[in-house]
Coordinates of C-alpha atoms in Angstrom, one line a residue:
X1 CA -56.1 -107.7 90.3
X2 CA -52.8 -105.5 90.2
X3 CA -51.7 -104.1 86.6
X4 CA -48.9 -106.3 85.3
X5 CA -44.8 -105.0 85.5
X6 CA -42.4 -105.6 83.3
X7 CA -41.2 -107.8 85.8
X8 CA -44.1 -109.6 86.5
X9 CA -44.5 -110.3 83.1
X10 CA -41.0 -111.3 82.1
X11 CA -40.9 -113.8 84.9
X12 CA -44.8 -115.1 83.6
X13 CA -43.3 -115.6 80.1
X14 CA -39.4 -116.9 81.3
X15 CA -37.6 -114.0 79.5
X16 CA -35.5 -111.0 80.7
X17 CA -36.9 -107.7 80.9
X18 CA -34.6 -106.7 78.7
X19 CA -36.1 -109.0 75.8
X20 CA -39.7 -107.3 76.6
X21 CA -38.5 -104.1 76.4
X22 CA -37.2 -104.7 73.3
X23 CA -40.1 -106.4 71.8
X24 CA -41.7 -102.8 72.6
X25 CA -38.6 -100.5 72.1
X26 CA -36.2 -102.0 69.6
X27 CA -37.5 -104.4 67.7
X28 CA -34.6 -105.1 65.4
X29 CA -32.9 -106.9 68.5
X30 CA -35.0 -109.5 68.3
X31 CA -35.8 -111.9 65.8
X32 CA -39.6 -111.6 64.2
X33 CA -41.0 -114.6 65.5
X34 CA -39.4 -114.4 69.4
X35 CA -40.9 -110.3 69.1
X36 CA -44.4 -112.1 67.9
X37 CA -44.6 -114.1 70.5
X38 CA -43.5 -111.9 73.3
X39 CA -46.6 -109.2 72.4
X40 CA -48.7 -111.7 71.6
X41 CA -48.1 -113.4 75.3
X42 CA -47.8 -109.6 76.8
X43 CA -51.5 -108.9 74.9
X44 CA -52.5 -112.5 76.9
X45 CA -51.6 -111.0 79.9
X46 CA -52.4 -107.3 79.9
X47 CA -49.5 -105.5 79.3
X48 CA -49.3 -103.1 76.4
X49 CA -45.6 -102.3 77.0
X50 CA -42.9 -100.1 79.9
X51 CA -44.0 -96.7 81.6
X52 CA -44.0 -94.0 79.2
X53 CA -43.6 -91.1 81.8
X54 CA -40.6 -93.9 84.0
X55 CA -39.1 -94.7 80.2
X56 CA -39.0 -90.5 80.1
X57 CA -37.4 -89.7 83.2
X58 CA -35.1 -92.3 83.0
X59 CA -33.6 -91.4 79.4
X60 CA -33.9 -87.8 80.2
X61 CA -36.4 -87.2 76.8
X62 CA -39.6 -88.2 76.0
X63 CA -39.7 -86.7 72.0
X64 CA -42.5 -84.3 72.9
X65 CA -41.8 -80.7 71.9
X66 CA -44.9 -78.6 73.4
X67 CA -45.6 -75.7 71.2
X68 CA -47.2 -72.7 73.7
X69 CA -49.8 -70.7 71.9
X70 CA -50.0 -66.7 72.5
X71 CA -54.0 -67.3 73.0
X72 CA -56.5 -69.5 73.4
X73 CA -56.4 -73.3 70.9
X74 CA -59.5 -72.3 69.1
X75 CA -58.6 -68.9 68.4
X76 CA -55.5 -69.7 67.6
X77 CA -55.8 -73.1 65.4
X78 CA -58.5 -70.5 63.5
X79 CA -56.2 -68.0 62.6
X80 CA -54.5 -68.3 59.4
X81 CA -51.2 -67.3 59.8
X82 CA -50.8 -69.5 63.2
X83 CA -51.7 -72.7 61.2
X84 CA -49.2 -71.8 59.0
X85 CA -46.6 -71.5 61.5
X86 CA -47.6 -75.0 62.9
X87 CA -47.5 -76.7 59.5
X88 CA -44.5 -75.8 59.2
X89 CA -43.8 -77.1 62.9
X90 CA -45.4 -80.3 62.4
X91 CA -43.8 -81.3 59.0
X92 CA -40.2 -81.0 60.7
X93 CA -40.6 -82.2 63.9
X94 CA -42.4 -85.4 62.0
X95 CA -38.9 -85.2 60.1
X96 CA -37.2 -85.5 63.1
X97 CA -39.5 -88.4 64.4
X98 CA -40.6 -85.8 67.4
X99 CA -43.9 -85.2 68.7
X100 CA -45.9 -82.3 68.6
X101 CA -47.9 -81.0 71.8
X102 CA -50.0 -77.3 71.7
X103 CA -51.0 -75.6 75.2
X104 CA -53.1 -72.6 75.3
X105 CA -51.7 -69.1 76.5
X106 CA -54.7 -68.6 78.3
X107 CA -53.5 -71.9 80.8
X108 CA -53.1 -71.1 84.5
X109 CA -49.4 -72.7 84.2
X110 CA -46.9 -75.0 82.8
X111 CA -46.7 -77.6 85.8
X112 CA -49.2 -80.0 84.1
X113 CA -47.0 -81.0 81.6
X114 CA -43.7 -79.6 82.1
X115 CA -42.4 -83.3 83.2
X116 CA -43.4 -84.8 79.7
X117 CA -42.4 -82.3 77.1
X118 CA -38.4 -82.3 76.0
X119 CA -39.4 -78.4 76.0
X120 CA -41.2 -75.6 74.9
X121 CA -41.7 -73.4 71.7
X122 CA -43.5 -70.4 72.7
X123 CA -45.0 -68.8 70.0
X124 CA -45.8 -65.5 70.7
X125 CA -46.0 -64.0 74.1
X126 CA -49.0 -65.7 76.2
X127 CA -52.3 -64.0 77.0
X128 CA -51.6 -65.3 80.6
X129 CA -48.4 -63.2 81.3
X130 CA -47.6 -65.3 84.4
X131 CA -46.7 -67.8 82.0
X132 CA -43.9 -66.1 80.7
X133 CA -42.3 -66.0 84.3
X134 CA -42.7 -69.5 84.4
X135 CA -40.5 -69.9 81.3
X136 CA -37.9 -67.7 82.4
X137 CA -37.3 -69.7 85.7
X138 CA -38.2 -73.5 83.2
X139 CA -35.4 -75.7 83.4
X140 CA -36.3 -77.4 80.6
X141 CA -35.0 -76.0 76.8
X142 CA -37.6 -72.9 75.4
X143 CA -37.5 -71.3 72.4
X144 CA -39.3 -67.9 71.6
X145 CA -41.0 -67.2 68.2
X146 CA -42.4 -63.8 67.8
X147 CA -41.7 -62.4 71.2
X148 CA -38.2 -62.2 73.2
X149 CA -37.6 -63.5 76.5
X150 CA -33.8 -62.7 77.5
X151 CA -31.5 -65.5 77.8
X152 CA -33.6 -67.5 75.7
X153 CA -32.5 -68.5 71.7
X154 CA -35.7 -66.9 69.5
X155 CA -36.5 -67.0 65.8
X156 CA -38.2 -63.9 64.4
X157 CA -37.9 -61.4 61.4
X158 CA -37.1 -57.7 61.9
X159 CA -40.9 -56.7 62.7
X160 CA -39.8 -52.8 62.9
X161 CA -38.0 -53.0 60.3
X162 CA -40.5 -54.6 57.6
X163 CA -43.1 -52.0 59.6
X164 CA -40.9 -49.0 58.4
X165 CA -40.8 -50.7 54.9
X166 CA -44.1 -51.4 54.5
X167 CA -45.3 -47.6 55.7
X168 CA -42.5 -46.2 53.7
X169 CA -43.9 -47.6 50.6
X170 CA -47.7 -46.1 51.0
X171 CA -46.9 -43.2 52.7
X172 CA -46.9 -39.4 51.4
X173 CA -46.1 -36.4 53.0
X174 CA -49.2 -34.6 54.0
X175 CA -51.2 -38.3 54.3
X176 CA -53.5 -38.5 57.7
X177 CA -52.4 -42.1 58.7
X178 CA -54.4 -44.5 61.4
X179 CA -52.8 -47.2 62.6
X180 CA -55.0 -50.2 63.4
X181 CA -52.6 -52.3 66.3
X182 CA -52.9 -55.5 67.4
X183 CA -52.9 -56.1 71.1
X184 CA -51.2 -52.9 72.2
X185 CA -53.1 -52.9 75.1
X186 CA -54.8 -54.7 78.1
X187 CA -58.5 -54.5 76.7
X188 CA -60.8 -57.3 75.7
X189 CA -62.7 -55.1 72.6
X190 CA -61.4 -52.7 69.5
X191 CA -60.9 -49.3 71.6
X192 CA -58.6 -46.3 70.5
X193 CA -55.1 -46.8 72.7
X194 CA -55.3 -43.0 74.1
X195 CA -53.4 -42.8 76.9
X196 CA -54.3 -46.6 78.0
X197 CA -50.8 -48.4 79.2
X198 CA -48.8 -50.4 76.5
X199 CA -49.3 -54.3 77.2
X200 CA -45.9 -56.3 77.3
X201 CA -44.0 -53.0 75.5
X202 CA -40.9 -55.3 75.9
X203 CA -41.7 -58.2 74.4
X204 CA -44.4 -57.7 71.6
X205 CA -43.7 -58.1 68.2
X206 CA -46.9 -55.2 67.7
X207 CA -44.7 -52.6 69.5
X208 CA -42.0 -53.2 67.1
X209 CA -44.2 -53.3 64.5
X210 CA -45.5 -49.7 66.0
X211 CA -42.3 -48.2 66.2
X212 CA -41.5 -49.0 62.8
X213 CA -44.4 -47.3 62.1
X214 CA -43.7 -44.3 63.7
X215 CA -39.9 -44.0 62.2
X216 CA -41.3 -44.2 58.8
X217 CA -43.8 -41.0 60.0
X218 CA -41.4 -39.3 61.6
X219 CA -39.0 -39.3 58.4
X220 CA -41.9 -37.4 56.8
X221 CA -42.7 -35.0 59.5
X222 CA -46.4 -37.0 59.9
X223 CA -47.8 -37.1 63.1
X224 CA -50.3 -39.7 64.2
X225 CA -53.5 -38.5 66.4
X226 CA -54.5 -39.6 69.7
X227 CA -57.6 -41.3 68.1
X228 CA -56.0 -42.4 65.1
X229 CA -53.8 -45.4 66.9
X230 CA -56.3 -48.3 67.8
X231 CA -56.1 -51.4 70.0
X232 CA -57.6 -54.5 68.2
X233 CA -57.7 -57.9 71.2
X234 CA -57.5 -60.4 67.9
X235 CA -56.7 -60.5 64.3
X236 CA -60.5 -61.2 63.0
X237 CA -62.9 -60.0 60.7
X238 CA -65.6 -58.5 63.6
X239 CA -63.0 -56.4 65.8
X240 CA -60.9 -54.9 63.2
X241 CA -64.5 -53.9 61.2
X242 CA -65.5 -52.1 64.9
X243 CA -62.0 -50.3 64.5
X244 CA -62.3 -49.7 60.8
X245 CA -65.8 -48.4 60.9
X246 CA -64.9 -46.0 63.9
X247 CA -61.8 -44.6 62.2
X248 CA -63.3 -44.1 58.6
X249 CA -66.1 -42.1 60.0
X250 CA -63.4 -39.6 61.4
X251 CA -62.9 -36.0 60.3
X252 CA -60.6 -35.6 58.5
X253 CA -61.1 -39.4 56.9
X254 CA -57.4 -41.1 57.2
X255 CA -55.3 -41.1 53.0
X256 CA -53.3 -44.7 54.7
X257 CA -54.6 -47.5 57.1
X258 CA -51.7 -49.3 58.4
X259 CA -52.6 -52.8 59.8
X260 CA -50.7 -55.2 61.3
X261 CA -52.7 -58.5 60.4
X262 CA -53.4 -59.0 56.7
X263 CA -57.1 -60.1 58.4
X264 CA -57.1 -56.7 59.8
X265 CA -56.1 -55.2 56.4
X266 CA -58.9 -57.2 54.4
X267 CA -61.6 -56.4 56.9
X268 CA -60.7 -52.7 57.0
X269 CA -60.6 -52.8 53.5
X270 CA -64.5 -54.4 52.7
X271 CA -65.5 -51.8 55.6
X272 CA -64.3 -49.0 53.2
X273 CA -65.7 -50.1 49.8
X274 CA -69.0 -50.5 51.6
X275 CA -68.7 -46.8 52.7
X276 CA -67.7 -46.1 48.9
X277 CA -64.0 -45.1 49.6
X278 CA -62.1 -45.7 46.8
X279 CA -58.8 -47.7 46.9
X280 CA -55.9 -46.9 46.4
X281 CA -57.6 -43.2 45.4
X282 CA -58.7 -42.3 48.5
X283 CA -57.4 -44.7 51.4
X284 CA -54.2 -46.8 50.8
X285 CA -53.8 -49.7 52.7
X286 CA -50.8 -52.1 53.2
X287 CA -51.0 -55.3 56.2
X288 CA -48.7 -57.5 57.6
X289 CA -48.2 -61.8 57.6
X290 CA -48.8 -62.4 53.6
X291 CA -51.8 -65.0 54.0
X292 CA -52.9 -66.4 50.9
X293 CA -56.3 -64.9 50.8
X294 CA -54.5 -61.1 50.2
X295 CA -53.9 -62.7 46.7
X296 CA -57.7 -63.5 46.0
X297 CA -59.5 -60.6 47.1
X298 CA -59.8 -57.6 45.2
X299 CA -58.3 -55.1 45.3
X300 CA -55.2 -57.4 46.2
X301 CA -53.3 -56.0 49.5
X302 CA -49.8 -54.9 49.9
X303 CA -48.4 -56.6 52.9
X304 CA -45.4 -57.7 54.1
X305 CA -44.8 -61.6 53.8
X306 CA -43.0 -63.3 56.7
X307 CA -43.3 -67.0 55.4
X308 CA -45.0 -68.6 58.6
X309 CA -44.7 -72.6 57.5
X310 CA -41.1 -71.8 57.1
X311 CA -40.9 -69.6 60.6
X312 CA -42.4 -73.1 62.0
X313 CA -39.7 -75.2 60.5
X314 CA -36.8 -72.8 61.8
X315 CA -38.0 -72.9 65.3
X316 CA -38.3 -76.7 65.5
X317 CA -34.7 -77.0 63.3
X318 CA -33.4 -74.3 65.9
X319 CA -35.6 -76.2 69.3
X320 CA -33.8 -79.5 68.0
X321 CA -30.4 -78.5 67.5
X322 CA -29.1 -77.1 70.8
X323 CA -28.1 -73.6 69.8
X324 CA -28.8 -70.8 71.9
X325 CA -28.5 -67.9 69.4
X326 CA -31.2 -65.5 67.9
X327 CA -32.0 -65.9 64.3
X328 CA -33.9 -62.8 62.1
X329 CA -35.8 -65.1 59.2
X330 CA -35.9 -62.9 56.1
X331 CA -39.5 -61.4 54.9
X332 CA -40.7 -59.4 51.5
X333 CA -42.1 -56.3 50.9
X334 CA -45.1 -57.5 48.1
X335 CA -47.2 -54.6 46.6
X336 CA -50.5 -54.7 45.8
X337 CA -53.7 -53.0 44.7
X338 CA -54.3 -51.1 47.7
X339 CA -51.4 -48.7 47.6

């Protein structure tokens, strides 16, 4: 037996198609009891309402924003400050009566779902760097968050910027500094970057983050050593203690860890109080994100906040409303126990 039509079924109950789309689509165009009985006699028969993906094409929208990750959904729906972000997402796209659809940066590409999606929010540039070539040729509407892709409207903060501000607020002259990175590289474990080639130098908000770094440094004539500048494949508790461990056994011991995850500063800094370094005696620390949990542990970090939920909200205010410019969210230098 062949799946009912709209026009099968409006001839089987003597209406218009136009009265059983409505029943479906705009109820308030018919009255209660006609809409009742139209559902009820399309439930009879079958038919639970038009096309989706035809009603899509047609109207040229489905009200499906799909929200590419920079990693992997279970790595990323773990990680602290990327629920934050889609919070924030979720609360105004459900505002805006939108949908909300995640894909994984690891995916192979964007052709499964491209047809469905009103367009893309990419947050972060992809693990699979194919992926961004697809976006740059998508005809559909993307918006970057934490990564640039030219031609393309972004939301961000000023990552080298609050990088210099953060290190300018722990550093000293005469302070041995490591610098514990965050996907610098193309390497799957914690490794010193040596002389490795930079991953995605263009695009990543962790080389903006590094060059901030190095400004603030270079202002007070420090220089960072080849094995002080570490590669870190994700913001969690057992990679950054594999980087932490290795760079707190080093001669001379580093004054200032500069970490750019909060999850990277908090690991590095349980690493050093269970190798009795004191802090902020002996090792400063400062992070970056301002996740919640930087408030409860002690000693409390200095990090800079960037406000994630509200990062999420901007990009879906910013996806909806058509502009094409690049907005720099604001973000605040908080100081803490560990400097």
């Amino acid at each position: 037996m062949s799946k009912p039509t709209l026009k099968s079924v409006a001839k089987a109950l003597g209406v218009s198609t136009a009265t059983i789309s409505n029943a479906f689509n705009r109820p308030d165009q018919l009255s209660v009891a006609l809409r009742e009985k139209v559902l009820s006699a399309c439930a009879e028969l079958g038919y639970d309402g038009p096309n989706k993906a035809a009603q899509s094409l047609r109207k040229g929208s489905s009200g499906i924003v799909a929200v590419i990750l920079s990693d992997s959904l279970e790595y990323m729906v773990s990680d602290p400050v990327a629920s934050q972000f889609l919070q924030g997402v979720a609360r105004e796209l459900e505002r805006q009566q939108k949908h909300l659809l995640l894909f994984s940066g690891s995916s192979t590409n964007l052709d499964t779902i491209t047809d469905f999606v009103d367009g893309f929010i990419c947050y972060g540039a992809p693990r699979n760097l194919r992926l961004i070539e697809q976006l740059r040729q998508c005809p559909k509407r993307v918006l970057t968050v934490d990564f640039d892709l030219p031609g393309r409207p972004s939301v961000n903060i000023d990552n080298e910027q609050a990088a210099y501000d953060s290190a300018m607020a722990v550093l000293k002259p005469n302070d041995v500094v490591a610098v514990l990175g965050l996907r610098l590289i193309d390497a799957l474990d914690s490794r010193p970057v040596a002389d490795a080639p930079m991953w995605d130098n263009l695009s990543s908000v962790s080389h903006r983050r590094l060059d901030g770094y190095q400004r603030a440094m270079g202002e007070l004539g420090l220089t960072l050593a080849d094995d002080a500048l570490w590669h870190i494949p994700e913001s969690n508790q057992h990679f950054a203690e594999v980087a932490a461990k290795a760079v707190l056994s080093q001669s001379p011991r580093p004054t200032v860890l500069l970490c750019m995850s909060d999850l990277i500063g908090l690991s590095a800094m349980r690493v050093a109080l269970q190798l009795g370094v004191q802090i902020p005696e002996q090792l400063r620390v400062v992070g970056f994100d301002g996740i919640e949990e930087t408030l409860r542990y002690h000693p409390t970090l200095s990090s800079v906040w960037q406000f994630s939920d509200k990062k999420g909200e901007a990009a879906a205010r910013a996806f909806q409303s058509g502009q094409d410019d690049n907005q720099l969210l604001p973000y605040e230098l908080r100081l803490g126990e560990s400097s």
